[in-house]
Every structure is written in structure tokens, then in C-alpha cells.
Short mmCIF file of C-alpha atoms and ligand atoms in Angstrom, two decimals:
data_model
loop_
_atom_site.label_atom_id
_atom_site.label_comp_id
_atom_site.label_asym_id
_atom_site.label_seq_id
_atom_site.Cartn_x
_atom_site.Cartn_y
_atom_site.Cartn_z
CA UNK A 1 96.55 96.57 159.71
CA UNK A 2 98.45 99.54 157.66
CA UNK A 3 96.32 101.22 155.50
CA UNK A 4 97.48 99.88 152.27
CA UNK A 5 96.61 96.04 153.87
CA UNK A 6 93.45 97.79 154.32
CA UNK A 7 92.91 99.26 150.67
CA UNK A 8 94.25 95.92 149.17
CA UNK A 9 91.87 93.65 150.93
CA UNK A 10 88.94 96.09 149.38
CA UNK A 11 90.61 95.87 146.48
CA UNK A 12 89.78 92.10 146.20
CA UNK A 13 86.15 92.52 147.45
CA UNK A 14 85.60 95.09 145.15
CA UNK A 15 87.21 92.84 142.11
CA UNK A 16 85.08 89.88 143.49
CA UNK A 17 82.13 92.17 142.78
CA UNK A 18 83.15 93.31 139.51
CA UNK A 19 84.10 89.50 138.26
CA UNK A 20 80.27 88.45 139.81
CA UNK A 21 78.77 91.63 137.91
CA UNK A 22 80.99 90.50 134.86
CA UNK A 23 79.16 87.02 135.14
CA UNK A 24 75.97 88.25 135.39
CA UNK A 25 75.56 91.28 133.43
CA UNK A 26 78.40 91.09 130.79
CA UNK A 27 76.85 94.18 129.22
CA UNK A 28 76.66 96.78 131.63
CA UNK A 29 73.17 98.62 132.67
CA UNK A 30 73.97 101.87 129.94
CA UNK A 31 73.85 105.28 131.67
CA UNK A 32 72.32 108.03 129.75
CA UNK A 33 75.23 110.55 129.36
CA UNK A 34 73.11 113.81 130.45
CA UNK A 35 71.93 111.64 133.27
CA UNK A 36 75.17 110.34 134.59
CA UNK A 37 75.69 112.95 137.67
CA UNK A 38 72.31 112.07 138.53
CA UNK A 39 72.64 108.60 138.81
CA UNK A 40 75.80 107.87 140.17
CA UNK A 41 77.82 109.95 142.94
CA UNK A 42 80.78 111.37 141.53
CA UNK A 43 80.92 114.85 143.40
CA UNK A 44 84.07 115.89 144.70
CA UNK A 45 83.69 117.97 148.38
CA UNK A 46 84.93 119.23 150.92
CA UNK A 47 83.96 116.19 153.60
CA UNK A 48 85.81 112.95 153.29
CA UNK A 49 83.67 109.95 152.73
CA UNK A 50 85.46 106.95 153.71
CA UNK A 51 84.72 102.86 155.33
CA UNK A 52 80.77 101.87 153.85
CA UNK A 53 79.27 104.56 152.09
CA UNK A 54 83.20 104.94 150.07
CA UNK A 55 83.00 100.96 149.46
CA UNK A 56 79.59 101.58 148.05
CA UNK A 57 80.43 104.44 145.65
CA UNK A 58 83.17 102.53 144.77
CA UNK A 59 81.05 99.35 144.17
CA UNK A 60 78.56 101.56 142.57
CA UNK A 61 80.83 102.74 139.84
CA UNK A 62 82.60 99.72 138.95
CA UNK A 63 78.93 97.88 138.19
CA UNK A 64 77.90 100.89 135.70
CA UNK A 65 81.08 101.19 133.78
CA UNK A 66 81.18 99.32 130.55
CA UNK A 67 82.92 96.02 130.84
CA UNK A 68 85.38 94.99 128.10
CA UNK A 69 86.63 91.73 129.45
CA UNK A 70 83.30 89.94 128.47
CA UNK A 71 82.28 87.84 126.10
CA UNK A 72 80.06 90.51 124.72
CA UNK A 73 82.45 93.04 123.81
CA UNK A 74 83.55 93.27 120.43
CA UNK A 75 83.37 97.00 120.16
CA UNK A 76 86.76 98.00 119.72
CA UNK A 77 90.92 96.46 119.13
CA UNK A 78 91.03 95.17 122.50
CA UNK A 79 89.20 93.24 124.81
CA UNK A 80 89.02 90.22 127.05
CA UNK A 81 91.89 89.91 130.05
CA UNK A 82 94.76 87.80 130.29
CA UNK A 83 95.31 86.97 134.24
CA UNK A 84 99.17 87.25 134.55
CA UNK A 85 98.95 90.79 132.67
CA UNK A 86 96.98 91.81 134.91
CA UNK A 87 98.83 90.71 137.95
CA UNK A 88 102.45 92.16 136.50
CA UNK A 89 100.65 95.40 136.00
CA UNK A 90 99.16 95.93 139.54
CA UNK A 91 102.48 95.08 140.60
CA UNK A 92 103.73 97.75 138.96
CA UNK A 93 101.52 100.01 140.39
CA UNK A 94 102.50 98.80 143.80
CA UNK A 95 106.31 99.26 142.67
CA UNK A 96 105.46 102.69 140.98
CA UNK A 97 108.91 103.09 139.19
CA UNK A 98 109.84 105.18 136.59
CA UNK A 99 111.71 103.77 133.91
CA UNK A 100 114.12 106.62 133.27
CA UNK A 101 116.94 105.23 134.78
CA UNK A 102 118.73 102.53 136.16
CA UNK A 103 119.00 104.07 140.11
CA UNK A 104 114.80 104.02 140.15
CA UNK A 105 113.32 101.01 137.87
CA UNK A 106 116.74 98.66 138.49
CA UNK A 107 115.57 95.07 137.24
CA UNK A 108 112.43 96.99 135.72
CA UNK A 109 114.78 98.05 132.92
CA UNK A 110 116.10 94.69 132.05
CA UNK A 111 112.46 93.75 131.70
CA UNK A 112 111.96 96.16 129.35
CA UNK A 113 115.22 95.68 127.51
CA UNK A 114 113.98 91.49 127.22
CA UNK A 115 110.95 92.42 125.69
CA UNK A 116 112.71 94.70 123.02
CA UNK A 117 115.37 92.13 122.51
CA UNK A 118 113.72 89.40 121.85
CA UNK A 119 111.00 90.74 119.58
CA UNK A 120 113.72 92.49 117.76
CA UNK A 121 115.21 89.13 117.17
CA UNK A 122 111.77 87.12 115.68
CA UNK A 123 111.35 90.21 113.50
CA UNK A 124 115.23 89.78 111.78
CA UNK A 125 116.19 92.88 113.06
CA UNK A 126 119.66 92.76 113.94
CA UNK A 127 122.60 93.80 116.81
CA UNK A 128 122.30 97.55 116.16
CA UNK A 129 118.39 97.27 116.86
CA UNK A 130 116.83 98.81 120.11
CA UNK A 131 113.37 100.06 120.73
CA UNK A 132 110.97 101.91 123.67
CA UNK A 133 107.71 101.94 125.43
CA UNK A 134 106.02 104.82 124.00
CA UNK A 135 102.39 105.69 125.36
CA UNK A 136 100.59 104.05 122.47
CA UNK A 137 100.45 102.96 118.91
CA UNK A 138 99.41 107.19 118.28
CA UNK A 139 102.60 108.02 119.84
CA UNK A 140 104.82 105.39 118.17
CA UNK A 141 104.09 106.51 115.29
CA UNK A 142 104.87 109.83 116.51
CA UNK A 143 108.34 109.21 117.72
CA UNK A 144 108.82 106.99 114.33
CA UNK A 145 107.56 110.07 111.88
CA UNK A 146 110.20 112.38 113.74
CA UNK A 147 113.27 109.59 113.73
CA UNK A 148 112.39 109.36 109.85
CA UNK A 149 111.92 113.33 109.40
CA UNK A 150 115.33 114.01 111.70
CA UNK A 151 117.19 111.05 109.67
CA UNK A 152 116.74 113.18 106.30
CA UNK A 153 116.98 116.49 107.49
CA UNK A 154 119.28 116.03 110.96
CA UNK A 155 119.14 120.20 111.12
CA UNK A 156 115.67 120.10 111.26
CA UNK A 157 115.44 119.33 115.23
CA UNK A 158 117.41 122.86 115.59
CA UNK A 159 116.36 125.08 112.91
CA UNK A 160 112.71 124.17 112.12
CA UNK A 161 111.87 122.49 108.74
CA UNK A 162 113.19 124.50 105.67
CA UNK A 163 112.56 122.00 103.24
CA UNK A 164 108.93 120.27 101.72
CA UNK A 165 109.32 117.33 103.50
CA UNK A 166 106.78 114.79 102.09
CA UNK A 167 105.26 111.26 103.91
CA UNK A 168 103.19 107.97 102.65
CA UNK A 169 100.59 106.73 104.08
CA UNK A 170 97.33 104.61 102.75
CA UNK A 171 94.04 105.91 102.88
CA UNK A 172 93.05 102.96 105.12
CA UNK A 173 95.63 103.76 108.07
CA UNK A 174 95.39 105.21 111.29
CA UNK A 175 94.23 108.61 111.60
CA UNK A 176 97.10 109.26 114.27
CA UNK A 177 99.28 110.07 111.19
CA UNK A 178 97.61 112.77 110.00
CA UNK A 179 97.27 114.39 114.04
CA UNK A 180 101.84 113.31 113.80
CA UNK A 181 102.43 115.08 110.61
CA UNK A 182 100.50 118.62 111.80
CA UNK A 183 102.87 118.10 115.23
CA UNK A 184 106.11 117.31 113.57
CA UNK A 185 106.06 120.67 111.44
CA UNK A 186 105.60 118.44 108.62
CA UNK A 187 101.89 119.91 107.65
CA UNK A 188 98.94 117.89 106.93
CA UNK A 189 98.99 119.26 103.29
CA UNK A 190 102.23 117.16 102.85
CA UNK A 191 100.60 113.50 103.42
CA UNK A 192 100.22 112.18 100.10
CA UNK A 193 97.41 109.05 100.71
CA UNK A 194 98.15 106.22 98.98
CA UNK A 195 95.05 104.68 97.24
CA UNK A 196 94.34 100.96 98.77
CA UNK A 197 93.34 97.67 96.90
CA UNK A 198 90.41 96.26 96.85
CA UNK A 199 91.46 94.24 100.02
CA UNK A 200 92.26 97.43 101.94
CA UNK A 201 96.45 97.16 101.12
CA UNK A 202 98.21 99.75 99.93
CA UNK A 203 99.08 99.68 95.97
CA UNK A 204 102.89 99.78 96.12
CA UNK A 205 103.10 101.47 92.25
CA UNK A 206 100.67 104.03 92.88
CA UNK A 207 103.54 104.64 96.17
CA UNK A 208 106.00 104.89 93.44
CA UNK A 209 104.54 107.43 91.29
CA UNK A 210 103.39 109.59 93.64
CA UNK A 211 107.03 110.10 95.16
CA UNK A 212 108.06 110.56 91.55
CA UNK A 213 105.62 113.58 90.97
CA UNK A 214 106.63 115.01 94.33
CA UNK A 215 110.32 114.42 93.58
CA UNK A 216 109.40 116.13 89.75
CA UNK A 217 108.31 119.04 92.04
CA UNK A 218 111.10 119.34 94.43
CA UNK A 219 109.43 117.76 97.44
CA UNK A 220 111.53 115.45 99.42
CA UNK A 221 110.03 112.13 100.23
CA UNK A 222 110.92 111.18 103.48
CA UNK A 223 108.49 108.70 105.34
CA UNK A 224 106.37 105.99 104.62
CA UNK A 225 103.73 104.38 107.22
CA UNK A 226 103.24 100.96 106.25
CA UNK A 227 99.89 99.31 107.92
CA UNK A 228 100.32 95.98 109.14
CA UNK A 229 96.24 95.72 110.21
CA UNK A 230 94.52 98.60 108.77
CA UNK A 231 91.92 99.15 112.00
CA UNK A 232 88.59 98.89 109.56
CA UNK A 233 89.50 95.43 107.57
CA UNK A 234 92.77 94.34 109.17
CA UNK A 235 94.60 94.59 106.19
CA UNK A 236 98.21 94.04 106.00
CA UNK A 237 100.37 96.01 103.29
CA UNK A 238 103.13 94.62 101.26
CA UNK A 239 105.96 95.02 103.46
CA UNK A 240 108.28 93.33 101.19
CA UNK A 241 107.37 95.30 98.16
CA UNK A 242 107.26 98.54 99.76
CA UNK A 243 110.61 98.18 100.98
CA UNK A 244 111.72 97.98 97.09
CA UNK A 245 110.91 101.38 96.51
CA UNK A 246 111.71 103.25 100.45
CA UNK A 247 115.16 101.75 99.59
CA UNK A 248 115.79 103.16 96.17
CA UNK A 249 114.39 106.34 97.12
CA UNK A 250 116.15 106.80 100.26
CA UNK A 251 112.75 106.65 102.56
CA UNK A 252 111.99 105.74 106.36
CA UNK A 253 109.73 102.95 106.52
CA UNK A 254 108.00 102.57 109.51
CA UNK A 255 105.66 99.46 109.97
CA UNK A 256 102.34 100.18 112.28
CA UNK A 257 101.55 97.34 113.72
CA UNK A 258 99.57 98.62 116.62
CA UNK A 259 96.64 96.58 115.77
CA UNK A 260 97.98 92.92 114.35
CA UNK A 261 101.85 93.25 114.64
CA UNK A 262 101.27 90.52 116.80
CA UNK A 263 101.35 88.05 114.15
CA UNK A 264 104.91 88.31 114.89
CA UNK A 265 104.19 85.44 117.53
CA UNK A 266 102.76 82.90 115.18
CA UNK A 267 103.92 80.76 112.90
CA UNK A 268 101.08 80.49 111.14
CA UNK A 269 100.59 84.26 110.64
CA UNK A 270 103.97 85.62 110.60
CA UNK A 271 104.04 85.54 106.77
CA UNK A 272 101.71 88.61 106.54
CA UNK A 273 104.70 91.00 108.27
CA UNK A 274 107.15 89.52 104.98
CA UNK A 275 109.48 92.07 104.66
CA UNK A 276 109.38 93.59 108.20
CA UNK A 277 113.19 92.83 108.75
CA UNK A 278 113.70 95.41 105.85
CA UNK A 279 111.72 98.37 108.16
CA UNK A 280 113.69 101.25 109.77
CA UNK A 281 110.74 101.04 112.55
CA UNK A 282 107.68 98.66 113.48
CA UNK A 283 105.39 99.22 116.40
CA UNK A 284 103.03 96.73 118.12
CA UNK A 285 100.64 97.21 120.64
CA UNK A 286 100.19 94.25 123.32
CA UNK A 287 96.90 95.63 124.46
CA UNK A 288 95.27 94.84 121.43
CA UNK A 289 96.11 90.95 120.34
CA UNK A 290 98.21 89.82 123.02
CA UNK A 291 95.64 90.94 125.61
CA UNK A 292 97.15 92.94 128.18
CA UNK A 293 95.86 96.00 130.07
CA UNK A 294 96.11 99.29 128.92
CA UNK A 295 98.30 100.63 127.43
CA UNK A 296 101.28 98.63 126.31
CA UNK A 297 102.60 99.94 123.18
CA UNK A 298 106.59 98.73 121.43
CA UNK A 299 108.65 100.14 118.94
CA UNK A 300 111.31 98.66 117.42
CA UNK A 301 114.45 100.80 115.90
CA UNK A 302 116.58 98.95 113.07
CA UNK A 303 119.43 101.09 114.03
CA UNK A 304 119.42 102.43 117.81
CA UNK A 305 121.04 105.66 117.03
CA UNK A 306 117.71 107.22 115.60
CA UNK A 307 116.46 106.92 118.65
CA UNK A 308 119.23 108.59 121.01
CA UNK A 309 119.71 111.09 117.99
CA UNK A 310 115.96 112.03 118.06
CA UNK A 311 115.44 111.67 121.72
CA UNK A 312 118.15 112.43 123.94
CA UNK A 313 118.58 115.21 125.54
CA UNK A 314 121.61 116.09 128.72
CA UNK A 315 120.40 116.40 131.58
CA UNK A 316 123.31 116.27 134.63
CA UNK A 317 119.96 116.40 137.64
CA UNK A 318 119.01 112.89 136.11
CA UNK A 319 121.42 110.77 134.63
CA UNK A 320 123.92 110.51 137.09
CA UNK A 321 124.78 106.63 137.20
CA UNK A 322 125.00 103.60 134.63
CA UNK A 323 125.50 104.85 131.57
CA UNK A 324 123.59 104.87 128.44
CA UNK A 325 122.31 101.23 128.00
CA UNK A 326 120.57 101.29 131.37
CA UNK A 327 119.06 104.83 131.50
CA UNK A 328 116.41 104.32 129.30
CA UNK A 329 115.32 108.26 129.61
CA UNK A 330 117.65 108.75 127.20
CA UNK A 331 115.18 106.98 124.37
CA UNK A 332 111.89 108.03 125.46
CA UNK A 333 109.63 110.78 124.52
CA UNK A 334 108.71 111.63 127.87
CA UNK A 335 110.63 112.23 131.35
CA UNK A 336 108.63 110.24 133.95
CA UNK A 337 107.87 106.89 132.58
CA UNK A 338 105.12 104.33 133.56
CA UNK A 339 106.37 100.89 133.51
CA UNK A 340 104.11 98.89 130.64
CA UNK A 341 106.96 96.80 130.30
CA UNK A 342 105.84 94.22 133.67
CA UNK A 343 102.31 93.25 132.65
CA UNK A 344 104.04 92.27 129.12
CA UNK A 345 107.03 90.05 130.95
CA UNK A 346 104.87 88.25 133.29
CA UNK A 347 102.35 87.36 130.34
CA UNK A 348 105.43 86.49 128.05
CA UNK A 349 107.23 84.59 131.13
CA UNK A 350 104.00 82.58 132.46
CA UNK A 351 102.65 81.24 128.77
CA UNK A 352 106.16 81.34 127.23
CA UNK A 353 106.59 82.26 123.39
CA UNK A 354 104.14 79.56 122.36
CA UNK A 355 101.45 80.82 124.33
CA UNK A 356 101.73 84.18 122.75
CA UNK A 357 101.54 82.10 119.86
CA UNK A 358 97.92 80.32 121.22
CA UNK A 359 96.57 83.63 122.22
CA UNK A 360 97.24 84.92 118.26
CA UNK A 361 96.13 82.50 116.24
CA UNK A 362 92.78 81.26 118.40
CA UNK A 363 91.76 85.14 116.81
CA UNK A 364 92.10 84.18 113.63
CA UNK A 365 90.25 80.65 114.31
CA UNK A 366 87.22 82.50 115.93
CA UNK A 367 87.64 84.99 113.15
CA UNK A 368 87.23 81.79 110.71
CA UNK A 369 84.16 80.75 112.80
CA UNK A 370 82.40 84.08 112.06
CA UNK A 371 83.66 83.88 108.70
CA UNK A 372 81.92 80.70 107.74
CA UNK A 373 78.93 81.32 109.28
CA UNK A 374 78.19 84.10 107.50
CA UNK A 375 79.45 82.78 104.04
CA UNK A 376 76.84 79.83 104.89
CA UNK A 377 74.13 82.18 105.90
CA UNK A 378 72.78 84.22 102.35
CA UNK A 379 70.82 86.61 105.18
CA UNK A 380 74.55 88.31 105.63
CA UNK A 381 77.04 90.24 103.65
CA UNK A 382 80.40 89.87 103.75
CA UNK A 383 82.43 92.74 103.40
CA UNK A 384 86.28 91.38 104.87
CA UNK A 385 89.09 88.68 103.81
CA UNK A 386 90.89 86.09 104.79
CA UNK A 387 93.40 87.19 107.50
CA UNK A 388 91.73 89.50 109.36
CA UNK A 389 90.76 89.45 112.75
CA UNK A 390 88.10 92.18 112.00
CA UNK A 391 84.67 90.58 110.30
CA UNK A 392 82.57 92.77 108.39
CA UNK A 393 79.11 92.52 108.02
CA UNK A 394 75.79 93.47 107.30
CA UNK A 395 72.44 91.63 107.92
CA UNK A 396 69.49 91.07 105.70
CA UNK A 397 69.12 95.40 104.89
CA UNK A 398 69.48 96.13 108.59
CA UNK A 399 71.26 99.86 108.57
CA UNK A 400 74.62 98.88 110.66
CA UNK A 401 74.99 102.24 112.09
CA UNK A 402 71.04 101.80 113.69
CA UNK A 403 71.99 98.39 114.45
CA UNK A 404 75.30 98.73 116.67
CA UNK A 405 73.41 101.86 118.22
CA UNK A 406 70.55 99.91 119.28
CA UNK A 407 72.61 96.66 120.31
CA UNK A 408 74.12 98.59 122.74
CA UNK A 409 71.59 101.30 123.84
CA UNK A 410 69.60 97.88 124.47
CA UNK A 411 72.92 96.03 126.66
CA UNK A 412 72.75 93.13 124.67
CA UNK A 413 75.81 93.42 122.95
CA UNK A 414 78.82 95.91 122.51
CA UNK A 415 80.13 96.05 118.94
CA UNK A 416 81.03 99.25 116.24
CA UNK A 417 80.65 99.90 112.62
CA UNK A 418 83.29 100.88 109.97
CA UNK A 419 83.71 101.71 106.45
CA UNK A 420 86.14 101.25 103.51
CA UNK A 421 84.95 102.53 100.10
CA UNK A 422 81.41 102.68 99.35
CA UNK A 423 80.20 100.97 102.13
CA UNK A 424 79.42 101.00 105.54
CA UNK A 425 79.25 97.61 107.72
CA UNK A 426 79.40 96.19 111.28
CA UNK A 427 82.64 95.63 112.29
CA UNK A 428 82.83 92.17 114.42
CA UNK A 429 86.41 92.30 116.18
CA UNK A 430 87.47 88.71 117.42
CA UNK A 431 90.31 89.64 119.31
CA UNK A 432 89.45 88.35 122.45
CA UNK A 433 91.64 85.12 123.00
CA UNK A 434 89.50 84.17 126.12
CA UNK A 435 86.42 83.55 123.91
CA UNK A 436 85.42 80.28 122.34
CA UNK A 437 83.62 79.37 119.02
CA UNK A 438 80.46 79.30 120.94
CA UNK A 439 81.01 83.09 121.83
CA UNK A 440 81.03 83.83 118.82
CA UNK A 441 77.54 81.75 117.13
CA UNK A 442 76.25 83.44 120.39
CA UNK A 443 76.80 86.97 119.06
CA UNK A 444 75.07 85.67 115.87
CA UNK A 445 71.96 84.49 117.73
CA UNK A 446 71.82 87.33 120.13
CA UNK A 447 71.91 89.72 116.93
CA UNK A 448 69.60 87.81 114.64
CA UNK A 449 66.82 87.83 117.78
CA UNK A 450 67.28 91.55 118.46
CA UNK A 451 66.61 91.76 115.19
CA UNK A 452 63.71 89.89 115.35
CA UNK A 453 61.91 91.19 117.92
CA UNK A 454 62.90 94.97 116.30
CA UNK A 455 60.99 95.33 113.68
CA UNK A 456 61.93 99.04 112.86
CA UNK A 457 65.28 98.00 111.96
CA UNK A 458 64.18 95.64 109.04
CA UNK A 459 61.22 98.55 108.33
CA UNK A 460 62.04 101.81 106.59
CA UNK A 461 65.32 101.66 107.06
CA UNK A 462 67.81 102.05 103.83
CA UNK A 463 71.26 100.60 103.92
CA UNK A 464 73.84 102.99 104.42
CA UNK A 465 75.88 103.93 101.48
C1 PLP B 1 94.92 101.31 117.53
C2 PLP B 1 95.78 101.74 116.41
C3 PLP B 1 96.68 102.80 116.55
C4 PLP B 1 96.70 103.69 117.77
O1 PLP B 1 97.14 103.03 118.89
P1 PLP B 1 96.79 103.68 120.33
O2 PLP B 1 97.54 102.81 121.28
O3 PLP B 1 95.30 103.57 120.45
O4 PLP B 1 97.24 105.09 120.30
C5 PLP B 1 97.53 103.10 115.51
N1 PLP B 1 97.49 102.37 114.38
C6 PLP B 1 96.62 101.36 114.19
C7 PLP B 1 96.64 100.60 112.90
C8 PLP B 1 95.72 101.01 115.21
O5 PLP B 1 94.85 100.02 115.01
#
């Protein structure tokens, strides 16, 4: 047998293992961090180690590394594992393209092209409309801050900014656009944060007169970051109304939909992107509510030219074949591209757009299953809304931050804490599709009996402010 018959047969025992270990311990056994060289071999030397003792480090490693396809994981925007993603992405691995051109990814780029296509078309955006694969949600709102900065000031890609260029965002948004404006010469000083509702959205008029004062003080508005799922409460903002005022003042509007632009799948849900056609830009991630692997992040361009205006660059030592609608290097941040694009197709191909569908809205069902246990339960707090994938919670006066901490320093459950305002809560993320409603009561019960048999989380402790 060649080698790589070798590796891939190992590579099945070794997932066998980790599904088992999944099974049985869907928490893994925590590491201490100043004890992890000590427990687990991860030296690098000069000998090779290869055939039993490799399979065992190997084996070793996988069982200690948190698990994030359980039903215990609720810790972050992502979690559980749908099959076929999986399977299009280690076949991308095995293909190992890059999608920069047409000569190396050949059917690869058509793959990504569908993707773009036809989520350009349930979003309204029309023929001129085009889009990428850009690392992550971070980096498409990157490559959307600099289309919007570049479409107001086109010198500003060869002279450097000269002019107070000013950008929206709410105070409940990512932080990535704070890291973008610092990077794109724009300055973190020239963020103006919109203040948020009491539901987490951002207040369109206070948008208004802010760029009014800025424009009174010869700023130039230039960018607004619309949320659609702010990553503490899931919020959506008012696309629609938003949209008013970017078009009267000349503004980019760029939708970040890392976290629930999914919605775009459903029916049901869809309603909560109103507006969205209306965008200049709108990423989504799949990793996060459609459930594939790592990373597989979309952006959408109204108008395609921003893109090759922003991002192209000559270069005669790559683009020698095909021309422009195939060499998809010549929209991309980067040179050397990964291909996220397969894991998405094969997902999207096997389950068909109704299955995307299924996979959205059973979130929001389980998120309605949380959601009415608690508002039956007076021992709980309720801190989130309707619409939101994201339950926040606290329990009798349990600190959250002391609870989440000891949930998982104990492996009985992953799951984080957030704010918004005044207050601090557990954040409960149902965005596994793979999970059922008895998951979720399960997470209850394995919560309220930790609690239980912890008394010095009900003692002394105050709630967090
Ligand atoms: C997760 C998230 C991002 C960042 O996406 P990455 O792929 O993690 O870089 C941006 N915006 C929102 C609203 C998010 O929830």
C-alpha cells in the first residue's frame, strides 16, 4: 500500500476513536494549561517517531482536545458537524487547490461561483452582483470597510487617506471593526458607535445625527456596518431603515452577517435581513448556522467592480489563461487560496436549499425550547428576545462568570458568558442543528444539579453587575 492508503486508513481508526471518545466523554478530560507539556507529548526532535507509539500520540491528542461537535458544547457561534461538510472539505484537502485561477482549481471555481450566485439571488441582489471567500467574517468585513473607504475616496489606495474619513457601527457589533478601521488607515478615533435599543439593534436616528455632526465638522461619512446577529443577543438591525439614510448620505452599507446571515435560507426567518437587497455588501459565515467546518466565510458585492477595483492587482507570472470571470485571484485578498467553497457545495448539493432551510430554523425551535423553559421557571432570568439563537440567562443569584468557569473546569458542560448594558449573563448558543429538544432540557438539568451539589456558587457570591 502507498503511503497515503496507509495514512488514510489511520485516518479512519483514529476518527473511529474520536467519534467513540465523542460518545463517551462529550466534554473532554480539561488539561491544566501550565500542565499541558507535561501531560501530553507534543515535543518536536530530532528522531522520527512513526507506526504505534505515532498512532498513540496521535490518539492521545485527539481524546484531550475539546470537542465541539457534542451535545455539550454551547460555548461559542459554532458547533455540532454536518457529515457531507465534512466529507467535501477533506476532499479538498486531498485535492489541495488553490482557487486563484482557473488552470489550478478548474471545476473548484464554478463551485465557488454557484455558491455566490445563488445566494446573491435569495438576497435580491442583482446581475452586476459577485462576491469571494474571504478567511472569515473578521476579514469580510475587512475587505468590505476598504471597498466602502476606496468607493468614496478611489485615490486613497495610492496616496494614503487625506481626508477624515468617518464609519458606523453599533456598540453591540463585532469587535473585528474596530481591529479593520486601525488597518485600513481609517483610525480607531474615527468609529462613531451607534447607541443600541433596548433589544441590542442599532437606533437608526441616533445613525442620522451623528453623521450630521460629523458632516457639520467636515468629516466624511463613508461606511456603515450593519449587524445582522449582534454575537452577545443575536440582534438583527434595521436593514431597511438604515438603508434610508446610507442612501441619502451617499454611505457604504455593509451587512455582517457572520453570525445569523443564515436566515437567508428560511422562510420563516428571512424577514429579519428586510432590506438586505438595498446593501452594497453582506457577509455570512457557514461555519456558524449552517454547520460546516472551519472556516467558511461569503461576501456578497452589489456591484462586482468594488471588488476588482479594490482587489486586483496585474500580475503576468499568474494569470496567464481564462480571463477575468474564472481567475478568481483577481477578487481575493490573498494570493494562495484554500478552497472553503467544497465543504459548502456538497452540504448545499446533498440537503438541497430546503435542508439549509431545516438546519436554520430547528436553531430557532431549540432556541424556543430554552426560551420557554426558562420563562416557566421563576429560578431564571431572562435577559434575550425573540429571534435569537443566543439565550441569555442567569440562575437563582448564581455569578455567571463563576458558573461557566466551573461548568467547564468541572467537564460537565462547555458554555460562555456575555454582556449588553448593565448586565452580565450566561450566554446559551443553540446553534447546533444536530441537537434535539432533549439536548437542550439536558443542559438545564445538568446545570441546575451542578448547582446543587456546589454550594459556593449559591453562597457568597454577588451577581455580577
Ligand atoms: C463571528 C463573528 C464575526 C467574525 O467572524 P470570524 O469568522 O470569526 O472572523 C464577525 N461578526 C460577527 C457578528 C460575528 O458573530
Amino acid at each position: 500500500m502507498s503511503t497515503l492508503k496507509n495514512d488514510l486508513a489511520l485516518f479512519n481508526k483514529l476518527a473511529e476513536v474520536l467519534i467513540n471518545e465523542e460518545q463517551q466523554h462529550p466534554v473532554a478530560e480539561r488539561i491544566e494549561a501550565n500542565q499541558l507539556y507535561d501531560t501530553l507529548d507534543l515535543s518536536l526532535s530530532n528522531d522520527a517517531m512513526i507506526d504505534d507509539d505515532f498512532t498513540s500520540v496521535l490518539s492521545d491528542i485527539l481524546v484531550a482536545t475539546p470537542k465541539t461537535a457534542t451535545n455539550l458544547f454551547f460555548n461559542q457561534l459554532f458547533g455540532g458537524r454536518q457529515s457531507k461538510a465534512v466529507l467535501g472539505d477533506l476532499l479538498a484537502v486531498l485535492l489541495n487547490n488553490s482557487m486563484y485561477t482557473y488552470k489550478v482549481a478548474g471545476p473548484q471555481v464554478g463551485i465557488e461561483q454557484e455558491i455566490i450566485r445563488k445566494s446573491c439571488q435569495l438576497i435580491g441582489y442583482g446581475e452586476k452582483s459577485n462576491g469571494t471567500f474571504p478567511t472569515g467574517g473578521s476579514m469580510s468585513n475587512y475587505m468590505a470597510l476598504i471597498m466602502g473607504r476606496d468607493a468614496k475616496d478611489p485615490a486613497c489606495g495610492v496616496n494614503g487617506m487625506r481626508k477624515p474619513l468617518i464609519i458606523y457601527t453599533s456598540k453591540e457589533s463585532h469587535y473585528s471593526n474596530a481591529k479593520n478601521a486601525s488597518f485600513a488607515g481609517i483610525g480607531r478615533n474615527n468609529i462613531r458607535y451607534i447607541a443600541a435599543d433596548a433589544e441590542g439593534k442599532m437606533i437608526p436616528e441616533k445613525l442620522e445625527e451623528q453623521i450630521k455632526e460629523d458632516i457639520k465638522n467636515g468629516g466624511i461619512p463613508t461606511y456603515v456596518n450593519a449587524t445582522a446577529g449582534t454575537t452577545v443577543l443575536g440582534a438583527f438591525d434595521p436593514i431597511d431603515t438604515i438603508a434610508d439614510i446610507t442612501q441619502k448620505y451617499n454611505i457604504w452599507l455593509h451587512v455582517d452577517g457572520a453570525y445569523c446571515g443564515s436566515v437567508l435560507f428560511s422562510k420563516k426567518y428571512k424577514h429579519l435581513l428586510n432590506g438586505i437587497e438595498r446593501s452594497d455588501s453582506f457577509s455570512y459565515n457557514a461555519h456558524k448556522m449552517l454547520g460546516t467546518p472551519l472556516t467558511c466565510s461569503i461576501i456578497l458585492v452589489n456591484d462586482k467592480k468594488h471588488l476588482h477595483n479594490s482587489f486586483s492587482n496585474d500580475a503576468s507570472y499568474l494569470y496567464q489563461t481564462d480571463g477575468d470571470d474564472f481567475n478568481l485571484g483577481k477578487t481575493s485578498f490573498q494570493c494562495g487560496r484554500r478552497n472553503d467553497a467544497l465543504k459548502f457545495w456538497t452540504l448545499w448539493k446533498s440537503v438541497g436549499t430546503k435542508g439549509l432551510e431545516q438546519i436554520v430554523d430547528q436553531q430557532f425551535d431549540l432556541a424556543n425550547v430554552a426560551l420557554a423553559y426558562i420563562r416557566s421557571n421563576p429560578d431564571y432570568t431572562l435577559y434575550s428576545f425573540d429571534n435569537s439563537i443566543g439565550v441569555c440567562f442567569n440562575y437563582k443569584n448564581v455569578d455567571p462568570i463563576a458558573l461557566c468557569t466551573a461548568l467547564y473546569e468541572h467537564q460537565e458542560t462547555v458554555v460562555g458568558f456575555g454582556s449588553f448594558k448593565e448586565d452580565t449573563f450566561v450566554r446559551f448558543v443553540t446553534i447546533n442543528a444536530n441537537n434535539e429538544k432533549e439536548h437542550i432540557l439536558n443542559f438545564f438539568k445538568i446545570l441546575e444539579d451542578f448547582v446543587a451539589k456546589t454550594p459556593a456558587l449559591t453562597e457568597a457570591t454577588v451577581l455580577h453587575a
